[in-house]
């Protein structure tokens, strides 16, 4: 996915930018500005006035060189940039947002910063936003409704221009805060039932149904399901699993094992052991995440269970290791990067006051049939 288009040229009004200033900002500086500079020096914070003084330019010129470099000459921009670097100046974003009513900040709430699913999504968001100067304010909700509400409350205090949420099942508290804020919101990873909601993702239910149907078509009749974390997306995959088995007349609730623990390779090994103790006649196991599938395969290898001859194992998300496991893992490939990229582009268009071409974008999924099932 290519990066978004380059930043448009700055709008210029009035006379063309001056090449030099008539006098540095310190000459004839208003008393109020001098007092502000004095207070800033006493607090130790480098101010824009310090940058202007160091560069020998007017305060307004320094501001333009940093905020709208197209409004000043190359020589002045370089002088100001050198002053910024020398002093270690960091712009006061809060003050700038008050002046412009825009913060250029996007709040992004994801449930994990270590899971490749969400690091890929964040990469897509960053690529879509960077060219327009937006910054991400990231909250790691750890799959917790309380944490999601906490981070949203904190982020809304920074006056974000928009919010990107993971999933479509938010708590009543989060929904109330979003409604009261009036901030545009785009959901990622799933498609909501409400067609008016902005969202980019795919049907988790259909993906679970497709994987289970694949196992049935391969001749498997006693198919188990292992789920962890138990977020809304995992539960929808489980619903798809049940729907496919009921349609085939094969559903047996004794072959489901759902735990709230974080999804890991070690947990996958442990849960496969528990599944085989509960239902030793299983001939296939659908794991709700690839890391669980890796652990299940390792457990089979320890026990001398041939995969897939005796027991088929499949996963979900197509993480990078899945194609290189031995045996390689049959899984569902999800468009994580594209979800982040397209969700950020949709949010940008709404922030700019445009109606998106579609309020919901279903990017689909791909079943990767490999050696393990």
PDB file of N, CA and C in Angstrom, residues 6 13 31 33 80 120 122 143 164 201 225 247 250 252 268 283 285 288 292 313 330 335 342 359 368 370-371:
ATOM      1  N   UNK A   6       1.482  13.488  -1.035  1.00  0.00           N
ATOM      2  CA  UNK A   6       2.301  14.416  -0.294  1.00  0.00           C
ATOM      3  C   UNK A   6       1.467  15.585   0.187  1.00  0.00           C
ATOM      4  N   UNK A  13      -1.499  34.101   1.740  1.00  0.00           N
ATOM      5  CA  UNK A  13      -2.356  35.267   1.559  1.00  0.00           C
ATOM      6  C   UNK A  13      -1.532  36.515   1.804  1.00  0.00           C
ATOM      7  N   UNK A  31       5.696  44.629  26.389  1.00  0.00           N
ATOM      8  CA  UNK A  31       5.981  44.274  27.769  1.00  0.00           C
ATOM      9  C   UNK A  31       5.412  42.917  28.137  1.00  0.00           C
ATOM     10  N   UNK A  33       4.932  40.316  26.239  1.00  0.00           N
ATOM     11  CA  UNK A  33       5.762  39.248  25.687  1.00  0.00           C
ATOM     12  C   UNK A  33       7.019  39.081  26.505  1.00  0.00           C
ATOM     13  N   UNK A  80      15.801  29.467  11.492  1.00  0.00           N
ATOM     14  CA  UNK A  80      14.904  29.088  12.584  1.00  0.00           C
ATOM     15  C   UNK A  80      15.088  27.623  12.958  1.00  0.00           C
ATOM     16  N   UNK A 120       0.930  -4.010  13.029  1.00  0.00           N
ATOM     17  CA  UNK A 120       0.718  -3.834  11.579  1.00  0.00           C
ATOM     18  C   UNK A 120      -0.357  -2.785  11.318  1.00  0.00           C
ATOM     19  N   UNK A 122      -1.198  -0.275  13.284  1.00  0.00           N
ATOM     20  CA  UNK A 122      -0.632   1.035  13.624  1.00  0.00           C
ATOM     21  C   UNK A 122       0.285   1.545  12.521  1.00  0.00           C
ATOM     22  N   UNK A 143      -7.345  -5.082  26.219  1.00  0.00           N
ATOM     23  CA  UNK A 143      -8.596  -5.830  26.089  1.00  0.00           C
ATOM     24  C   UNK A 143      -9.560  -5.549  27.250  1.00  0.00           C
ATOM     25  N   UNK A 164      -9.834   6.605  16.430  1.00  0.00           N
ATOM     26  CA  UNK A 164      -9.850   5.289  15.800  1.00  0.00           C
ATOM     27  C   UNK A 164      -9.982   4.247  16.903  1.00  0.00           C
ATOM     28  N   UNK A 201     -12.946  -3.013   8.099  1.00  0.00           N
ATOM     29  CA  UNK A 201     -12.548  -4.300   8.657  1.00  0.00           C
ATOM     30  C   UNK A 201     -13.051  -5.446   7.818  1.00  0.00           C
ATOM     31  N   UNK A 225     -12.781 -26.275  19.118  1.00  0.00           N
ATOM     32  CA  UNK A 225     -12.459 -24.843  19.024  1.00  0.00           C
ATOM     33  C   UNK A 225     -11.771 -24.405  20.309  1.00  0.00           C
ATOM     34  N   UNK A 247     -24.749 -26.330  10.624  1.00  0.00           N
ATOM     35  CA  UNK A 247     -25.211 -26.531   9.245  1.00  0.00           C
ATOM     36  C   UNK A 247     -24.843 -27.917   8.745  1.00  0.00           C
ATOM     37  N   UNK A 250     -22.841 -31.311  12.837  1.00  0.00           N
ATOM     38  CA  UNK A 250     -21.670 -31.844  13.552  1.00  0.00           C
ATOM     39  C   UNK A 250     -21.369 -31.125  14.862  1.00  0.00           C
ATOM     40  N   UNK A 252     -20.921 -30.044  18.558  1.00  0.00           N
ATOM     41  CA  UNK A 252     -20.900 -30.685  19.871  1.00  0.00           C
ATOM     42  C   UNK A 252     -20.268 -29.696  20.849  1.00  0.00           C
ATOM     43  N   UNK A 268      -1.548 -22.135  24.160  1.00  0.00           N
ATOM     44  CA  UNK A 268      -2.021 -23.032  23.113  1.00  0.00           C
ATOM     45  C   UNK A 268      -1.654 -24.479  23.396  1.00  0.00           C
ATOM     46  N   UNK A 283     -10.620 -34.752  15.707  1.00  0.00           N
ATOM     47  CA  UNK A 283      -9.749 -34.959  14.544  1.00  0.00           C
ATOM     48  C   UNK A 283      -9.300 -33.624  13.931  1.00  0.00           C
ATOM     49  N   UNK A 285      -8.697 -29.155  15.297  1.00  0.00           N
ATOM     50  CA  UNK A 285      -8.873 -28.080  16.283  1.00  0.00           C
ATOM     51  C   UNK A 285      -8.653 -26.746  15.591  1.00  0.00           C
ATOM     52  N   UNK A 288      -8.307 -19.822  17.792  1.00  0.00           N
ATOM     53  CA  UNK A 288      -8.769 -18.481  17.443  1.00  0.00           C
ATOM     54  C   UNK A 288      -7.627 -17.531  17.113  1.00  0.00           C
ATOM     55  N   UNK A 292      -1.817 -19.577  19.450  1.00  0.00           N
ATOM     56  CA  UNK A 292      -2.400 -20.780  20.062  1.00  0.00           C
ATOM     57  C   UNK A 292      -2.161 -21.994  19.177  1.00  0.00           C
ATOM     58  N   UNK A 313      -4.676 -28.953  12.693  1.00  0.00           N
ATOM     59  CA  UNK A 313      -4.607 -27.748  13.519  1.00  0.00           C
ATOM     60  C   UNK A 313      -4.658 -26.536  12.601  1.00  0.00           C
ATOM     61  N   UNK A 330      -2.280 -23.722   8.483  1.00  0.00           N
ATOM     62  CA  UNK A 330      -3.485 -23.270   7.789  1.00  0.00           C
ATOM     63  C   UNK A 330      -4.161 -22.219   8.660  1.00  0.00           C
ATOM     64  N   UNK A 335      -6.280  -8.477   6.639  1.00  0.00           N
ATOM     65  CA  UNK A 335      -5.619  -7.310   6.029  1.00  0.00           C
ATOM     66  C   UNK A 335      -5.330  -6.209   7.055  1.00  0.00           C
ATOM     67  N   UNK A 342      -6.748   2.406   5.588  1.00  0.00           N
ATOM     68  CA  UNK A 342      -8.037   2.870   5.076  1.00  0.00           C
ATOM     69  C   UNK A 342      -8.876   3.531   6.173  1.00  0.00           C
ATOM     70  N   UNK A 359     -19.486   4.375   4.008  1.00  0.00           N
ATOM     71  CA  UNK A 359     -19.363   4.498   5.460  1.00  0.00           C
ATOM     72  C   UNK A 359     -18.763   3.247   6.078  1.00  0.00           C
ATOM     73  N   UNK A 368      -5.753 -19.320   4.081  1.00  0.00           N
ATOM     74  CA  UNK A 368      -4.458 -19.826   3.646  1.00  0.00           C
ATOM     75  C   UNK A 368      -4.375 -21.309   3.965  1.00  0.00           C
ATOM     76  N   UNK A 370      -2.678 -24.591   4.182  1.00  0.00           N
ATOM     77  CA  UNK A 370      -1.296 -25.050   4.224  1.00  0.00           C
ATOM     78  C   UNK A 370      -1.252 -26.496   4.741  1.00  0.00           C
ATOM     79  N   UNK A 371      -0.135 -26.880   5.318  1.00  0.00           N
ATOM     80  CA  UNK A 371       0.100 -28.297   5.642  1.00  0.00           C
ATOM     81  C   UNK A 371      -0.617 -28.775   6.899  1.00  0.00           C
TER      82      UNK A 371
END
